[in-house]
Short mmCIF file of C-alpha atoms in Angstrom, two decimals:
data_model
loop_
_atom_site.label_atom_id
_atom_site.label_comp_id
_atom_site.label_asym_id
_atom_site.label_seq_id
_atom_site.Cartn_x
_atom_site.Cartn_y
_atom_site.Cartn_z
CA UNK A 1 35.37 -1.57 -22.93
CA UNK A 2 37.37 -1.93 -20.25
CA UNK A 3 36.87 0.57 -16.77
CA UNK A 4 39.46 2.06 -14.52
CA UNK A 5 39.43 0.96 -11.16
CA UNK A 6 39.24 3.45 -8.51
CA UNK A 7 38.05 3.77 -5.55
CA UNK A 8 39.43 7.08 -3.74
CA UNK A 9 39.76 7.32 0.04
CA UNK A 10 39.25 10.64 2.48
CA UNK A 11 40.02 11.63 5.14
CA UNK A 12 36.99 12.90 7.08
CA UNK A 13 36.45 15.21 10.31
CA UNK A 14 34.58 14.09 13.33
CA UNK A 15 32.22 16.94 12.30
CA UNK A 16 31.22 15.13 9.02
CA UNK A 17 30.95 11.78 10.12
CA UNK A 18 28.25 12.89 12.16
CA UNK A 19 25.84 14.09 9.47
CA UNK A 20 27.27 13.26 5.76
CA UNK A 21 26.43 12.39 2.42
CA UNK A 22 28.32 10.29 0.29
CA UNK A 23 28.01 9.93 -3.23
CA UNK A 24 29.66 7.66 -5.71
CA UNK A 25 28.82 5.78 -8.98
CA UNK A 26 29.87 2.37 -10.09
CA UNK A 27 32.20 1.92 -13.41
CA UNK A 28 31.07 -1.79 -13.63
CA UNK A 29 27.08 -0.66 -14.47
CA UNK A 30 25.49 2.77 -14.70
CA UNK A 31 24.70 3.21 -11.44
CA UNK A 32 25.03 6.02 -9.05
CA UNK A 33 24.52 5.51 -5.48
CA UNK A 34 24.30 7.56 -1.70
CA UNK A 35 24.62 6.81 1.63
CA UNK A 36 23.49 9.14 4.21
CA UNK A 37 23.76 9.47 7.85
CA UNK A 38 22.58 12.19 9.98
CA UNK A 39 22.73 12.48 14.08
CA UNK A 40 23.30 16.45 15.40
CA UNK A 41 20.56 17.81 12.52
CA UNK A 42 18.27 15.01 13.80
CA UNK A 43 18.26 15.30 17.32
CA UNK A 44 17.78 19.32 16.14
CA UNK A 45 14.69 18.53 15.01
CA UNK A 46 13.51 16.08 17.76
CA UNK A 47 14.47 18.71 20.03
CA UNK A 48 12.03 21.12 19.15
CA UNK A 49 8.45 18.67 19.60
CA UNK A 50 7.85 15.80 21.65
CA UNK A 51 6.31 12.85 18.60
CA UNK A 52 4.98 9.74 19.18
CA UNK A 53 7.87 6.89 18.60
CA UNK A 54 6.15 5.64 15.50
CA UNK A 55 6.08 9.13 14.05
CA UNK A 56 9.65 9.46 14.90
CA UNK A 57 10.30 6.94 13.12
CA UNK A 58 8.03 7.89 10.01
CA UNK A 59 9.84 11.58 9.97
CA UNK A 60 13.22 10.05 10.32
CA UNK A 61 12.75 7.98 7.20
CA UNK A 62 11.58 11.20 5.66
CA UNK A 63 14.37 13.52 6.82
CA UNK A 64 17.10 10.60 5.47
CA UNK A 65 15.07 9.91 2.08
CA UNK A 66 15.15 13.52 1.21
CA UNK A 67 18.52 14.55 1.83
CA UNK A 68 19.31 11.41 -0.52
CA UNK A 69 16.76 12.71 -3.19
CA UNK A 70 18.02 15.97 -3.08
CA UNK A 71 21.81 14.71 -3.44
CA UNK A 72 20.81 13.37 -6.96
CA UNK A 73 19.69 16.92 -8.12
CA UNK A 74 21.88 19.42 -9.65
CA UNK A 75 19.74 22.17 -8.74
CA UNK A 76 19.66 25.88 -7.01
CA UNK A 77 16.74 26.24 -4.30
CA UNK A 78 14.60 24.25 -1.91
CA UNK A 79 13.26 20.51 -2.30
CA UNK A 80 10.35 19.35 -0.24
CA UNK A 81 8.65 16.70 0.46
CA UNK A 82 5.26 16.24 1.80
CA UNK A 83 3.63 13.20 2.88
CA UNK A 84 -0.48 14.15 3.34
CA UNK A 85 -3.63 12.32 4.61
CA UNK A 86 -6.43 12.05 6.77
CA UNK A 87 -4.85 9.60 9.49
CA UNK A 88 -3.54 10.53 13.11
CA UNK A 89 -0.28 12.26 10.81
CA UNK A 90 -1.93 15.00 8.64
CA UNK A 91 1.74 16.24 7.51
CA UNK A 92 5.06 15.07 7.13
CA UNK A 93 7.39 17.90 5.44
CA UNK A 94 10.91 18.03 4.97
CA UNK A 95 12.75 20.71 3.64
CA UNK A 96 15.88 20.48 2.39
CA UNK A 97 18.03 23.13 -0.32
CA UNK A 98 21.30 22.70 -2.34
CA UNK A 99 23.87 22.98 0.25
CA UNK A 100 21.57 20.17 2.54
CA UNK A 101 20.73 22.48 5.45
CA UNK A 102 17.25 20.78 6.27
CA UNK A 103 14.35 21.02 8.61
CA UNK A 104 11.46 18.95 8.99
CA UNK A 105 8.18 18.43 10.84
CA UNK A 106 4.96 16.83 11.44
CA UNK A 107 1.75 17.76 12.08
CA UNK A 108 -0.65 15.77 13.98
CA UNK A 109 -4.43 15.04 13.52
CA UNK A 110 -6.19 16.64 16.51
CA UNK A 111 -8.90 14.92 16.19
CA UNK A 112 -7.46 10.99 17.05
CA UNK A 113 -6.36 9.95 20.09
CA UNK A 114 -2.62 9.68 19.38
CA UNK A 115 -1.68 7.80 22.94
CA UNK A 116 -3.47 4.57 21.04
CA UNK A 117 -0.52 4.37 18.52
CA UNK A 118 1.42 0.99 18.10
CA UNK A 119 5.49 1.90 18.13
CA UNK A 120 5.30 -0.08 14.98
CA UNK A 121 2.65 1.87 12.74
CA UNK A 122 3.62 2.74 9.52
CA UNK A 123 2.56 5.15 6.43
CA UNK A 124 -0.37 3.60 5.74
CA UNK A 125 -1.34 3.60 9.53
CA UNK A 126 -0.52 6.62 10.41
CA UNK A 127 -1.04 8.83 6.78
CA UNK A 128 -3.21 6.79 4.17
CA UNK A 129 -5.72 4.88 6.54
CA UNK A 130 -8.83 5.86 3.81
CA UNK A 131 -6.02 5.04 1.07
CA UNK A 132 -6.34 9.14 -0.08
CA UNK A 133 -3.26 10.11 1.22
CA UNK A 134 -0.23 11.65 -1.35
CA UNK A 135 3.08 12.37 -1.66
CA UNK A 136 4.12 15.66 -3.10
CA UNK A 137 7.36 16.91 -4.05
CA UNK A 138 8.19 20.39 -4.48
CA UNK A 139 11.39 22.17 -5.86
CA UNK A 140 11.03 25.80 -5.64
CA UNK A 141 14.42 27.41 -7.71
CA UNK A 142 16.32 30.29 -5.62
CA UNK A 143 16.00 32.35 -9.15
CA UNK A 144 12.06 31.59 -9.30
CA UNK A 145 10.64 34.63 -10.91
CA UNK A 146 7.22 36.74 -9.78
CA UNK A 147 4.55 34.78 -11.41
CA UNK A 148 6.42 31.18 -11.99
CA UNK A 149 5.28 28.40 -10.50
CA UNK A 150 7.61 25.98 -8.21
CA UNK A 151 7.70 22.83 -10.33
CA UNK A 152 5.22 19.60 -8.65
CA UNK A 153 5.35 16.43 -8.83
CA UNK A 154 2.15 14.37 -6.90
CA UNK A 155 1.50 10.64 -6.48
CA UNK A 156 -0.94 8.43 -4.42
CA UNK A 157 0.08 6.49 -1.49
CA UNK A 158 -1.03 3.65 -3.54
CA UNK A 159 -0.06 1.20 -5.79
CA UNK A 160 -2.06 -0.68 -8.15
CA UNK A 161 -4.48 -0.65 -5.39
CA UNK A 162 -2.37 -1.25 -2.72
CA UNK A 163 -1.01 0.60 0.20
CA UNK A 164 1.87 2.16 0.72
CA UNK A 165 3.90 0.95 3.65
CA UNK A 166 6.70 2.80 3.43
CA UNK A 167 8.51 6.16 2.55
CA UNK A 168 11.31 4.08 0.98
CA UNK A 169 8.31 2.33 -1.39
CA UNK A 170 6.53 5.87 -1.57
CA UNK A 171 9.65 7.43 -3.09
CA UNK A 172 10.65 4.75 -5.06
CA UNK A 173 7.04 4.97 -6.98
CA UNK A 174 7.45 8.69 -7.36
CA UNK A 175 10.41 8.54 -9.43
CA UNK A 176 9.63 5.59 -11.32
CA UNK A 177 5.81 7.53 -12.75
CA UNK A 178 7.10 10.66 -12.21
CA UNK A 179 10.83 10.82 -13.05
CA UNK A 180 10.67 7.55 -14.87
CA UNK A 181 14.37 6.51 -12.91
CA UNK A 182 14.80 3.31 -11.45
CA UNK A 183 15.41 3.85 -7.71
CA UNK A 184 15.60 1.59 -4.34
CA UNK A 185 15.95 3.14 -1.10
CA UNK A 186 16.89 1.56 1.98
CA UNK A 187 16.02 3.59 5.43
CA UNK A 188 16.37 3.71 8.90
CA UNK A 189 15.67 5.56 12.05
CA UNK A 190 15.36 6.23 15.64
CA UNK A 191 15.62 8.78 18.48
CA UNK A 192 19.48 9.24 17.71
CA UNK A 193 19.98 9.20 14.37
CA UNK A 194 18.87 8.37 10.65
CA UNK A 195 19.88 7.25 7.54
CA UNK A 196 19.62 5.53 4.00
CA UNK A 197 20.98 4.41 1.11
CA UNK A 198 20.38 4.93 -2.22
CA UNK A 199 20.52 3.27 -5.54
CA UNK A 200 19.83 5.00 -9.13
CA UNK A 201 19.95 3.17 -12.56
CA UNK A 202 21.38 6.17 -14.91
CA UNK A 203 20.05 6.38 -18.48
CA UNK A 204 22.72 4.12 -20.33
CA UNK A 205 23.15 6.62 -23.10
CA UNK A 206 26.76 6.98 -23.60
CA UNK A 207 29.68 8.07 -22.84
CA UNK A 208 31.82 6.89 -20.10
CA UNK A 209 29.30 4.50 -18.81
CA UNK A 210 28.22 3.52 -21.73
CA UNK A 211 27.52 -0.68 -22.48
CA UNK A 212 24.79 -2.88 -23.95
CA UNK A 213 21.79 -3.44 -22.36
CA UNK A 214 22.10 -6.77 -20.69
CA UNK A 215 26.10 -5.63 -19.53
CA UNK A 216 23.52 -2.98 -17.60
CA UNK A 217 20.68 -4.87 -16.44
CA UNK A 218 23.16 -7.70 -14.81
CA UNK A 219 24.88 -4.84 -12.91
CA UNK A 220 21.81 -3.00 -11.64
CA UNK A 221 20.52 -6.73 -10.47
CA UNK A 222 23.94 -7.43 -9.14
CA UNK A 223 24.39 -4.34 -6.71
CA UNK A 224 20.77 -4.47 -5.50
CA UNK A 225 21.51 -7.91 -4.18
CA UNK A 226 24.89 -6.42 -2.38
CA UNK A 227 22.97 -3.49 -0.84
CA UNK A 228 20.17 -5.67 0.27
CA UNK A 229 22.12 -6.85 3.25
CA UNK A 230 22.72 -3.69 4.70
CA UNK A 231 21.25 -3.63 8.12
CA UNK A 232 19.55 -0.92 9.42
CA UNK A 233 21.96 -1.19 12.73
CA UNK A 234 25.01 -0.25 9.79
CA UNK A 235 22.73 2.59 8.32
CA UNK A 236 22.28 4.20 11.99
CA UNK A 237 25.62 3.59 13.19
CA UNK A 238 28.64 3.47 10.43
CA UNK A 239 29.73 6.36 8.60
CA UNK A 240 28.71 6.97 4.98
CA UNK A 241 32.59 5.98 3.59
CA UNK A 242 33.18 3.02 5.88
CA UNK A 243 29.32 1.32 5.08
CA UNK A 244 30.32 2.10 1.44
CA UNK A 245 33.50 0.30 1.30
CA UNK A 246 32.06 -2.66 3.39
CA UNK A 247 29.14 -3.10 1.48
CA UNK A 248 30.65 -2.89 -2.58
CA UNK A 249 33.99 -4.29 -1.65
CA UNK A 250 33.85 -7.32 -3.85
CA UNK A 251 32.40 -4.58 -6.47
CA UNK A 252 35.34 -2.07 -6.20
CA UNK A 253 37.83 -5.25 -6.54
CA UNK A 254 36.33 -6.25 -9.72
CA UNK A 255 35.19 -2.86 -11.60
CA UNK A 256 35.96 0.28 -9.34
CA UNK A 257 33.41 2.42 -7.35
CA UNK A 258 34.43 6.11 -7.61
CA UNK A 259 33.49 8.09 -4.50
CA UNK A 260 33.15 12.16 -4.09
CA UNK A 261 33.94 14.17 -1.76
CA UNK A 262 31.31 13.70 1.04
CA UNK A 263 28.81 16.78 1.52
CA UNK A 264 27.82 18.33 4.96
CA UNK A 265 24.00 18.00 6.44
CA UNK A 266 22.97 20.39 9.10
CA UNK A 267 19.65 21.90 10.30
CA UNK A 268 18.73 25.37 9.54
CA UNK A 269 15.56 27.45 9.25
CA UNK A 270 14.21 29.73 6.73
CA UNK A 271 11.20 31.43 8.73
CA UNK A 272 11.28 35.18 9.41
CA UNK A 273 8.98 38.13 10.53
CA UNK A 274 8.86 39.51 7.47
CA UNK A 275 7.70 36.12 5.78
CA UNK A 276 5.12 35.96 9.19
CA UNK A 277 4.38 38.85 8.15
CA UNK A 278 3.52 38.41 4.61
CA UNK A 279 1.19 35.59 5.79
CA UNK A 280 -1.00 37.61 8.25
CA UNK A 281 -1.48 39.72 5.33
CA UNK A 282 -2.84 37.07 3.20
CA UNK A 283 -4.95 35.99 5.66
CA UNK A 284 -6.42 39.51 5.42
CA UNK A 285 -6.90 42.30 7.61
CA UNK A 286 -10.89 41.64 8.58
CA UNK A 287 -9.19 38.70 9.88
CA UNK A 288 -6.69 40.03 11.68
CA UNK A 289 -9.02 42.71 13.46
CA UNK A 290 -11.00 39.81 14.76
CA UNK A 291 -8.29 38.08 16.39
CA UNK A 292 -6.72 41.91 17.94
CA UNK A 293 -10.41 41.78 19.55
CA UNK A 294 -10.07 38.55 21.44
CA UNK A 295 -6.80 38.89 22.04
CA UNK A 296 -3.97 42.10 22.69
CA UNK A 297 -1.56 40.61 19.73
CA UNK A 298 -1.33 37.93 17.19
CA UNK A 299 1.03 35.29 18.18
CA UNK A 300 2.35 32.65 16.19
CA UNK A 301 5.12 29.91 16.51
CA UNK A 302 7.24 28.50 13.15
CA UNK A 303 6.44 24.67 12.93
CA UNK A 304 9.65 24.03 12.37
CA UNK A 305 12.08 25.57 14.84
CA UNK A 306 9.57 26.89 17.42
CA UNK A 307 10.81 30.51 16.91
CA UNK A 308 7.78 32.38 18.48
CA UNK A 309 6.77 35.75 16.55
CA UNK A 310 4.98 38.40 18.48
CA UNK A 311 2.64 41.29 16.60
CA UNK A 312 0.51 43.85 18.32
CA UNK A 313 -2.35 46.32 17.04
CA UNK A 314 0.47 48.96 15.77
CA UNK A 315 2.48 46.13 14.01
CA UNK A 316 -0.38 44.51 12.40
CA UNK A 317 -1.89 48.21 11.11
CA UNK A 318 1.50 49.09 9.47
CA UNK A 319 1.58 45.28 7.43
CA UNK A 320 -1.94 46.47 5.93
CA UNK A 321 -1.30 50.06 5.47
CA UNK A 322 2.29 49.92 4.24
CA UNK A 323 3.20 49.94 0.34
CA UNK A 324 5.58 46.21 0.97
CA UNK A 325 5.99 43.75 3.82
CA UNK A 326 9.70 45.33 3.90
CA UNK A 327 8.34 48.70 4.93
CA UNK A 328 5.98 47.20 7.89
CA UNK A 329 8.26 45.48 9.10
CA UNK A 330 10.88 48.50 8.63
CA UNK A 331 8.59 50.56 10.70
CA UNK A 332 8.11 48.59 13.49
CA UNK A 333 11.36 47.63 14.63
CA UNK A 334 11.16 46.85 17.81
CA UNK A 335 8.11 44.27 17.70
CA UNK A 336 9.47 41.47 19.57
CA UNK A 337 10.56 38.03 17.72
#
């Protein structure tokens, strides 16, 4: 079989070279691949808690490896990712829906002095120090009926034993057990900017990429070798479609790499009062009461964006004594954000 060459050129905004996703596959093997690279959304999310530099660096990883995971689905709703344990980081979570508005956080273990940290700790420092710690990943459809489940996918922070040191290696052992996809990641990060690339062996089943098995094999082999020179200065620095071309340039001369139109990143959050709301009523109203007694309201602050939400006696009687969160909130409106 012989394959077309292409390899398509555009013309891109300063807007999207700032926080972009690339994605193109590879008509010499069945191979897709993405390169990410994200600045404004990033310093969005910096912006709104002060980290240590060695959890800036773990969420960066985080925020770059998701928006590349969620790239490969084809899929209506919200991804996210959470990295859990018992070390100085309880939480890493990144959230992150079809059209790649993100947001992300971490949440800190209040209980370890965090000033001890080395700049250089990783995942298993920082997450899995009692090798417990998990990765879960979460896609919640838009169209998710009352009553069905968001579909989960959970794996240790382990392997065969070991430690995982990275979010790169955590991912890539998620969708090899849970997926069963052959995937490399390659991250970087710091206080400006992150990104990644990514590599993904497609089922050689047919069609246009169809070829025998060792035709395949050689080609996955051959373009892990090209993208294992990419630096993590050209991840933070070059623009998804220039760090493409420079790296697969010998490949695009020989079989073609086809390249879509690049997607836009930006930060965006999904909190609300009414979905505060919703959660002071789980928590129950006994509960409630017993915090109105200490204190004249219930205050609360989104982990995400910092958006602080404000209820008093009156607001917190109509959530419990109204038919739907939609009426409480309905009835109360001006409670203050």
């Amino acid at each position: 079989m012989s394959f077309h060459k292409v390899f398509t050129i555009y013309v891109m905004t300063e807007k999207n070279a700032l926080d972009s996703l690339q994605v193109f596959v590879f008509d010499g093997a069945p191979v897709r691949g993405e390169i990410v690279h994200i600045k404004e959304s990033w310093q969005a999310i910096l912006a709104r808690k002060d980290y240590p530099p060695a959890v800036k660096k773990l969420l960066g990883d985080l925020v770059a490896a998701g928006v590349l995971l969620c790239g490969t689905l084809k899929f209506n709703g919200s991804m996210i990712i959470q990295a859990q344990g018992n070390g100085a980081v309880r939480l890493l979570v990144l959230e992150c829906n079809e059209n790649l508005v993100i947001r992300a956080t971490a949440k800190m273990n209040e209980d370890i002095n965090l000033s001890n940290l080395a700049e250089d700790a990783g995942l298993s420092d920082l997450i899995n120090p009692d090798g417990k710690g998990r990765l879960v990943i979460t896609l919640d459809p838009a169209d998710r009926q009352p009553g069905q489940n968001p579909y989960q996918g959970i794996v240790a922070l382990s392997d065969d034993g070991k430690p995982v040191e990275s979010i790169a290696e955590a991912i890539t052992i998620y969708m090899r057990d849970s997926e069963q996809l052959e995937t490399r990641l390659w991250l970087a990060s710091d206080e400006q900017s992150c990104g990644g690339l990514l590599l993904q062996k497609l089922p050689n089943m047919g069609g246009q990429l169809k070829m025998d098995d060792e035709m395949a094999a050689e080609g996955w082999s051959r373009l892990q070798m090209l993208s294992d020179t990419v630096t993590n200065e050209e991840l933070l620095e070059l623009e998804p479609k220039v760090l493409m071309k420079r790296l697969y340039l010998e490949e695009s001369s020989h079989h073609g790499v086809r390249s879509f139109d690049q997607r836009h990143i930006q930060f965006g959050c999904r909190c609300s009062r009414i979905k505060v709301a919703d959660m002071l009523k789980m928590l129950g109203e006994a509960e409630i009461n017993s915090i109105l007694e200490e204190k004249s309201n219930v205050e609360t602050n989104c982990d995400f964006c910092g958006q602080i939400y404000i209820f008093d006696a009156v607001d917190c009687k109509q959530i419990f004594a109204s038919p739907t969160i939609v009426d409480a909130i309905k009835q109360a409106p001006n409670s203050k954000h």
